[in-house]
Amino acid sequence: MNNNYYNQNAQAFFDGTIAVDMAPLYQRFEPYLPAHAKVVDAGCGSGRDTRYFLSRGHDVSAFDASEAMVMLASESSGHKIWHSSFLEFQLPTATQDAVWACASLLHVPTDELTATFMHIAQWLKPDGILYCSFKYGVDVVERDGRRFTNLNEALIAKHLAPTALSVKELWLTSDLRPGRENEQWLNAILIKRTER
């Protein structure tokens, strides 16, 4: 369902997100990164964040589930973008410093979310971090051919409980896109525990 939406509306989505000012989120995330970090841009959309992390000297692996978005992101970033879903994407275990999943995990069905967090955690080095964001709520919403899994603090804790990830930071923000300021987002920086 979501892939059809993004394949059919790729250019409009690209145009609406490529220039969004992400500085407030980058400023929360980057202090956790070592120099020349290995960063995964998971569900990279327009490639905006891939381009930014490359400009900061990081080693970026990026993927998206929409073929049309992969093409646009590759053109925009000048970087290889893989066509893959979260659970299909493979990286060597414990090789990545960080994963950036900005407004992408929210499309994972609720019953696959815990498994997806587990899968992502395998890529991270001990003490590696994952940034993710969800629309704030407790329900699953379908809108314009897209499904959104909304989370609050209690729900994200429930999905993380069986995983090697724990919450480092949680905070709420308003949508950064013009005209969407009333939408609330749950932002999370998660850390991979060294021991379970």
mmCIF file with all atom_site columns, N, CA and C in Angstrom, residues 89-129:
data_model
loop_
_atom_site.group_PDB
_atom_site.id
_atom_site.type_symbol
_atom_site.label_atom_id
_atom_site.label_alt_id
_atom_site.label_comp_id
_atom_site.label_asym_id
_atom_site.label_entity_id
_atom_site.label_seq_id
_atom_site.pdbx_PDB_ins_code
_atom_site.Cartn_x
_atom_site.Cartn_y
_atom_site.Cartn_z
_atom_site.occupancy
_atom_site.B_iso_or_equiv
_atom_site.pdbx_formal_charge
_atom_site.auth_seq_id
_atom_site.auth_comp_id
_atom_site.auth_asym_id
_atom_site.auth_atom_id
_atom_site.pdbx_PDB_model_num
ATOM 1   N N  . PHE A 1 89  ? 16.689 -5.614 4.092  1.00 0.00 ? 89  PHE A N  1
ATOM 2   C CA . PHE A 1 89  ? 18.003 -4.991 3.979  1.00 0.00 ? 89  PHE A CA 1
ATOM 3   C C  . PHE A 1 89  ? 18.992 -5.686 4.901  1.00 0.00 ? 89  PHE A C  1
ATOM 4   N N  . GLN A 1 90  ? 20.158 -6.035 4.343  1.00 0.00 ? 90  GLN A N  1
ATOM 5   C CA . GLN A 1 90  ? 21.155 -6.782 5.102  1.00 0.00 ? 90  GLN A CA 1
ATOM 6   C C  . GLN A 1 90  ? 22.467 -6.007 5.174  1.00 0.00 ? 90  GLN A C  1
ATOM 7   N N  . LEU A 1 91  ? 23.046 -6.002 6.365  1.00 0.00 ? 91  LEU A N  1
ATOM 8   C CA . LEU A 1 91  ? 24.382 -5.460 6.576  1.00 0.00 ? 91  LEU A CA 1
ATOM 9   C C  . LEU A 1 91  ? 25.129 -6.407 7.497  1.00 0.00 ? 91  LEU A C  1
ATOM 10  N N  . PRO A 1 92  ? 26.445 -6.430 7.450  1.00 0.00 ? 92  PRO A N  1
ATOM 11  C CA . PRO A 1 92  ? 27.185 -7.260 8.399  1.00 0.00 ? 92  PRO A CA 1
ATOM 12  C C  . PRO A 1 92  ? 26.850 -6.865 9.835  1.00 0.00 ? 92  PRO A C  1
ATOM 13  N N  . THR A 1 93  ? 26.788 -7.846 10.690 1.00 0.00 ? 93  THR A N  1
ATOM 14  C CA . THR A 1 93  ? 26.423 -7.627 12.086 1.00 0.00 ? 93  THR A CA 1
ATOM 15  C C  . THR A 1 93  ? 27.419 -6.702 12.788 1.00 0.00 ? 93  THR A C  1
ATOM 16  N N  . ALA A 1 94  ? 26.848 -5.772 13.588 1.00 0.00 ? 94  ALA A N  1
ATOM 17  C CA . ALA A 1 94  ? 27.625 -4.909 14.494 1.00 0.00 ? 94  ALA A CA 1
ATOM 18  C C  . ALA A 1 94  ? 28.710 -4.100 13.779 1.00 0.00 ? 94  ALA A C  1
ATOM 19  N N  . THR A 1 95  ? 28.352 -3.523 12.618 1.00 0.00 ? 95  THR A N  1
ATOM 20  C CA . THR A 1 95  ? 29.326 -2.743 11.850 1.00 0.00 ? 95  THR A CA 1
ATOM 21  C C  . THR A 1 95  ? 28.984 -1.261 11.780 1.00 0.00 ? 95  THR A C  1
ATOM 22  N N  . GLN A 1 96  ? 27.778 -0.876 12.190 1.00 0.00 ? 96  GLN A N  1
ATOM 23  C CA . GLN A 1 96  ? 27.317 0.496  11.977 1.00 0.00 ? 96  GLN A CA 1
ATOM 24  C C  . GLN A 1 96  ? 27.318 1.291  13.286 1.00 0.00 ? 96  GLN A C  1
ATOM 25  N N  . ASP A 1 97  ? 27.709 2.560  13.176 1.00 0.00 ? 97  ASP A N  1
ATOM 26  C CA . ASP A 1 97  ? 27.686 3.444  14.344 1.00 0.00 ? 97  ASP A CA 1
ATOM 27  C C  . ASP A 1 97  ? 26.284 3.963  14.628 1.00 0.00 ? 97  ASP A C  1
ATOM 28  N N  . ALA A 1 98  ? 25.481 4.129  13.568 1.00 0.00 ? 98  ALA A N  1
ATOM 29  C CA . ALA A 1 98  ? 24.176 4.752  13.767 1.00 0.00 ? 98  ALA A CA 1
ATOM 30  C C  . ALA A 1 98  ? 23.235 4.401  12.619 1.00 0.00 ? 98  ALA A C  1
ATOM 31  N N  . VAL A 1 99  ? 21.957 4.449  12.940 1.00 0.00 ? 99  VAL A N  1
ATOM 32  C CA . VAL A 1 99  ? 20.890 4.312  11.944 1.00 0.00 ? 99  VAL A CA 1
ATOM 33  C C  . VAL A 1 99  ? 19.980 5.533  12.092 1.00 0.00 ? 99  VAL A C  1
ATOM 34  N N  . TRP A 1 100 ? 19.662 6.135  10.968 1.00 0.00 ? 100 TRP A N  1
ATOM 35  C CA . TRP A 1 100 ? 18.765 7.285  10.900 1.00 0.00 ? 100 TRP A CA 1
ATOM 36  C C  . TRP A 1 100 ? 17.500 6.807  10.186 1.00 0.00 ? 100 TRP A C  1
ATOM 37  N N  . ALA A 1 101 ? 16.384 6.766  10.904 1.00 0.00 ? 101 ALA A N  1
ATOM 38  C CA . ALA A 1 101 ? 15.112 6.308  10.330 1.00 0.00 ? 101 ALA A CA 1
ATOM 39  C C  . ALA A 1 101 ? 14.073 7.404  10.550 1.00 0.00 ? 101 ALA A C  1
ATOM 40  N N  . CYS A 1 102 ? 14.228 8.486  9.816  1.00 0.00 ? 102 CYS A N  1
ATOM 41  C CA . CYS A 1 102 ? 13.383 9.666  9.990  1.00 0.00 ? 102 CYS A CA 1
ATOM 42  C C  . CYS A 1 102 ? 12.062 9.475  9.244  1.00 0.00 ? 102 CYS A C  1
ATOM 43  N N  . ALA A 1 103 ? 10.960 9.420  9.992  1.00 0.00 ? 103 ALA A N  1
ATOM 44  C CA . ALA A 1 103 ? 9.619  9.311  9.396  1.00 0.00 ? 103 ALA A CA 1
ATOM 45  C C  . ALA A 1 103 ? 9.515  8.140  8.420  1.00 0.00 ? 103 ALA A C  1
ATOM 46  N N  . SER A 1 104 ? 10.166 7.027  8.758  1.00 0.00 ? 104 SER A N  1
ATOM 47  C CA . SER A 1 104 ? 10.102 5.861  7.874  1.00 0.00 ? 104 SER A CA 1
ATOM 48  C C  . SER A 1 104 ? 9.573  4.622  8.596  1.00 0.00 ? 104 SER A C  1
ATOM 49  N N  . LEU A 1 105 ? 10.031 4.366  9.806  1.00 0.00 ? 105 LEU A N  1
ATOM 50  C CA . LEU A 1 105 ? 9.526  3.204  10.557 1.00 0.00 ? 105 LEU A CA 1
ATOM 51  C C  . LEU A 1 105 ? 8.028  3.308  10.835 1.00 0.00 ? 105 LEU A C  1
ATOM 52  N N  . LEU A 1 106 ? 7.478  4.501  10.747 1.00 0.00 ? 106 LEU A N  1
ATOM 53  C CA . LEU A 1 106 ? 6.050  4.681  11.003 1.00 0.00 ? 106 LEU A CA 1
ATOM 54  C C  . LEU A 1 106 ? 5.182  3.957  9.974  1.00 0.00 ? 106 LEU A C  1
ATOM 55  N N  . HIS A 1 107 ? 5.776  3.516  8.854  1.00 0.00 ? 107 HIS A N  1
ATOM 56  C CA . HIS A 1 107 ? 5.016  2.759  7.861  1.00 0.00 ? 107 HIS A CA 1
ATOM 57  C C  . HIS A 1 107 ? 5.092  1.243  8.082  1.00 0.00 ? 107 HIS A C  1
ATOM 58  N N  . VAL A 1 108 ? 5.878  0.805  9.059  1.00 0.00 ? 108 VAL A N  1
ATOM 59  C CA . VAL A 1 108 ? 5.965  -0.622 9.360  1.00 0.00 ? 108 VAL A CA 1
ATOM 60  C C  . VAL A 1 108 ? 4.703  -1.042 10.118 1.00 0.00 ? 108 VAL A C  1
ATOM 61  N N  . PRO A 1 109 ? 4.024  -2.125 9.671  1.00 0.00 ? 109 PRO A N  1
ATOM 62  C CA . PRO A 1 109 ? 2.831  -2.571 10.404 1.00 0.00 ? 109 PRO A CA 1
ATOM 63  C C  . PRO A 1 109 ? 3.166  -2.877 11.865 1.00 0.00 ? 109 PRO A C  1
ATOM 64  N N  . THR A 1 110 ? 2.210  -2.628 12.743 1.00 0.00 ? 110 THR A N  1
ATOM 65  C CA . THR A 1 110 ? 2.418  -2.812 14.178 1.00 0.00 ? 110 THR A CA 1
ATOM 66  C C  . THR A 1 110 ? 2.966  -4.194 14.505 1.00 0.00 ? 110 THR A C  1
ATOM 67  N N  . ASP A 1 111 ? 2.431  -5.230 13.835 1.00 0.00 ? 111 ASP A N  1
ATOM 68  C CA . ASP A 1 111 ? 2.836  -6.598 14.177 1.00 0.00 ? 111 ASP A CA 1
ATOM 69  C C  . ASP A 1 111 ? 4.229  -6.955 13.650 1.00 0.00 ? 111 ASP A C  1
ATOM 70  N N  . GLU A 1 112 ? 4.859  -6.058 12.885 1.00 0.00 ? 112 GLU A N  1
ATOM 71  C CA . GLU A 1 112 ? 6.229  -6.286 12.407 1.00 0.00 ? 112 GLU A CA 1
ATOM 72  C C  . GLU A 1 112 ? 7.238  -5.342 13.059 1.00 0.00 ? 112 GLU A C  1
ATOM 73  N N  . LEU A 1 113 ? 6.759  -4.430 13.896 1.00 0.00 ? 113 LEU A N  1
ATOM 74  C CA . LEU A 1 113 ? 7.631  -3.366 14.383 1.00 0.00 ? 113 LEU A CA 1
ATOM 75  C C  . LEU A 1 113 ? 8.708  -3.874 15.341 1.00 0.00 ? 113 LEU A C  1
ATOM 76  N N  . THR A 1 114 ? 8.343  -4.739 16.269 1.00 0.00 ? 114 THR A N  1
ATOM 77  C CA . THR A 1 114 ? 9.346  -5.270 17.201 1.00 0.00 ? 114 THR A CA 1
ATOM 78  C C  . THR A 1 114 ? 10.432 -6.035 16.442 1.00 0.00 ? 114 THR A C  1
ATOM 79  N N  . ALA A 1 115 ? 10.013 -6.882 15.490 1.00 0.00 ? 115 ALA A N  1
ATOM 80  C CA . ALA A 1 115 ? 10.979 -7.640 14.688 1.00 0.00 ? 115 ALA A CA 1
ATOM 81  C C  . ALA A 1 115 ? 11.871 -6.698 13.874 1.00 0.00 ? 115 ALA A C  1
ATOM 82  N N  . THR A 1 116 ? 11.312 -5.585 13.417 1.00 0.00 ? 116 THR A N  1
ATOM 83  C CA . THR A 1 116 ? 12.089 -4.622 12.647 1.00 0.00 ? 116 THR A CA 1
ATOM 84  C C  . THR A 1 116 ? 13.125 -3.941 13.530 1.00 0.00 ? 116 THR A C  1
ATOM 85  N N  . PHE A 1 117 ? 12.737 -3.551 14.744 1.00 0.00 ? 117 PHE A N  1
ATOM 86  C CA . PHE A 1 117 ? 13.717 -2.993 15.685 1.00 0.00 ? 117 PHE A CA 1
ATOM 87  C C  . PHE A 1 117 ? 14.839 -4.006 15.962 1.00 0.00 ? 117 PHE A C  1
ATOM 88  N N  . MET A 1 118 ? 14.482 -5.269 16.134 1.00 0.00 ? 118 MET A N  1
ATOM 89  C CA . MET A 1 118 ? 15.499 -6.317 16.377 1.00 0.00 ? 118 MET A CA 1
ATOM 90  C C  . MET A 1 118 ? 16.452 -6.434 15.188 1.00 0.00 ? 118 MET A C  1
ATOM 91  N N  . HIS A 1 119 ? 15.892 -6.404 13.985 1.00 0.00 ? 119 HIS A N  1
ATOM 92  C CA . HIS A 1 119 ? 16.691 -6.538 12.770 1.00 0.00 ? 119 HIS A CA 1
ATOM 93  C C  . HIS A 1 119 ? 17.673 -5.372 12.645 1.00 0.00 ? 119 HIS A C  1
ATOM 94  N N  . ILE A 1 120 ? 17.187 -4.156 12.863 1.00 0.00 ? 120 ILE A N  1
ATOM 95  C CA . ILE A 1 120 ? 18.047 -2.975 12.792 1.00 0.00 ? 120 ILE A CA 1
ATOM 96  C C  . ILE A 1 120 ? 19.140 -3.034 13.844 1.00 0.00 ? 120 ILE A C  1
ATOM 97  N N  . ALA A 1 121 ? 18.785 -3.463 15.048 1.00 0.00 ? 121 ALA A N  1
ATOM 98  C CA . ALA A 1 121 ? 19.759 -3.512 16.150 1.00 0.00 ? 121 ALA A CA 1
ATOM 99  C C  . ALA A 1 121 ? 20.950 -4.401 15.807 1.00 0.00 ? 121 ALA A C  1
ATOM 100 N N  . GLN A 1 122 ? 20.737 -5.437 14.989 1.00 0.00 ? 122 GLN A N  1
ATOM 101 C CA . GLN A 1 122 ? 21.838 -6.328 14.608 1.00 0.00 ? 122 GLN A CA 1
ATOM 102 C C  . GLN A 1 122 ? 22.938 -5.579 13.864 1.00 0.00 ? 122 GLN A C  1
ATOM 103 N N  . TRP A 1 123 ? 22.568 -4.533 13.117 1.00 0.00 ? 123 TRP A N  1
ATOM 104 C CA . TRP A 1 123 ? 23.563 -3.793 12.321 1.00 0.00 ? 123 TRP A CA 1
ATOM 105 C C  . TRP A 1 123 ? 24.468 -2.946 13.205 1.00 0.00 ? 123 TRP A C  1
ATOM 106 N N  . LEU A 1 124 ? 23.970 -2.556 14.375 1.00 0.00 ? 124 LEU A N  1
ATOM 107 C CA . LEU A 1 124 ? 24.664 -1.567 15.205 1.00 0.00 ? 124 LEU A CA 1
ATOM 108 C C  . LEU A 1 124 ? 25.779 -2.173 16.035 1.00 0.00 ? 124 LEU A C  1
ATOM 109 N N  . LYS A 1 125 ? 26.862 -1.405 16.146 1.00 0.00 ? 125 LYS A N  1
ATOM 110 C CA . LYS A 1 125 ? 27.903 -1.739 17.112 1.00 0.00 ? 125 LYS A CA 1
ATOM 111 C C  . LYS A 1 125 ? 27.329 -1.581 18.529 1.00 0.00 ? 125 LYS A C  1
ATOM 112 N N  . PRO A 1 126 ? 27.948 -2.204 19.536 1.00 0.00 ? 126 PRO A N  1
ATOM 113 C CA . PRO A 1 126 ? 27.542 -1.917 20.913 1.00 0.00 ? 126 PRO A CA 1
ATOM 114 C C  . PRO A 1 126 ? 27.622 -0.408 21.173 1.00 0.00 ? 126 PRO A C  1
ATOM 115 N N  . ASP A 1 127 ? 26.608 0.119  21.810 1.00 0.00 ? 127 ASP A N  1
ATOM 116 C CA . ASP A 1 127 ? 26.469 1.561  22.059 1.00 0.00 ? 127 ASP A CA 1
ATOM 117 C C  . ASP A 1 127 ? 26.171 2.362  20.794 1.00 0.00 ? 127 ASP A C  1
ATOM 118 N N  . GLY A 1 128 ? 25.883 1.684  19.678 1.00 0.00 ? 128 GLY A N  1
ATOM 119 C CA . GLY A 1 128 ? 25.423 2.384  18.481 1.00 0.00 ? 128 GLY A CA 1
ATOM 120 C C  . GLY A 1 128 ? 24.037 2.956  18.717 1.00 0.00 ? 128 GLY A C  1
ATOM 121 N N  . ILE A 1 129 ? 23.665 3.953  17.902 1.00 0.00 ? 129 ILE A N  1
ATOM 122 C CA . ILE A 1 129 ? 22.387 4.615  18.130 1.00 0.00 ? 129 ILE A CA 1
ATOM 123 C C  . ILE A 1 129 ? 21.467 4.527  16.919 1.00 0.00 ? 129 ILE A C  1
#
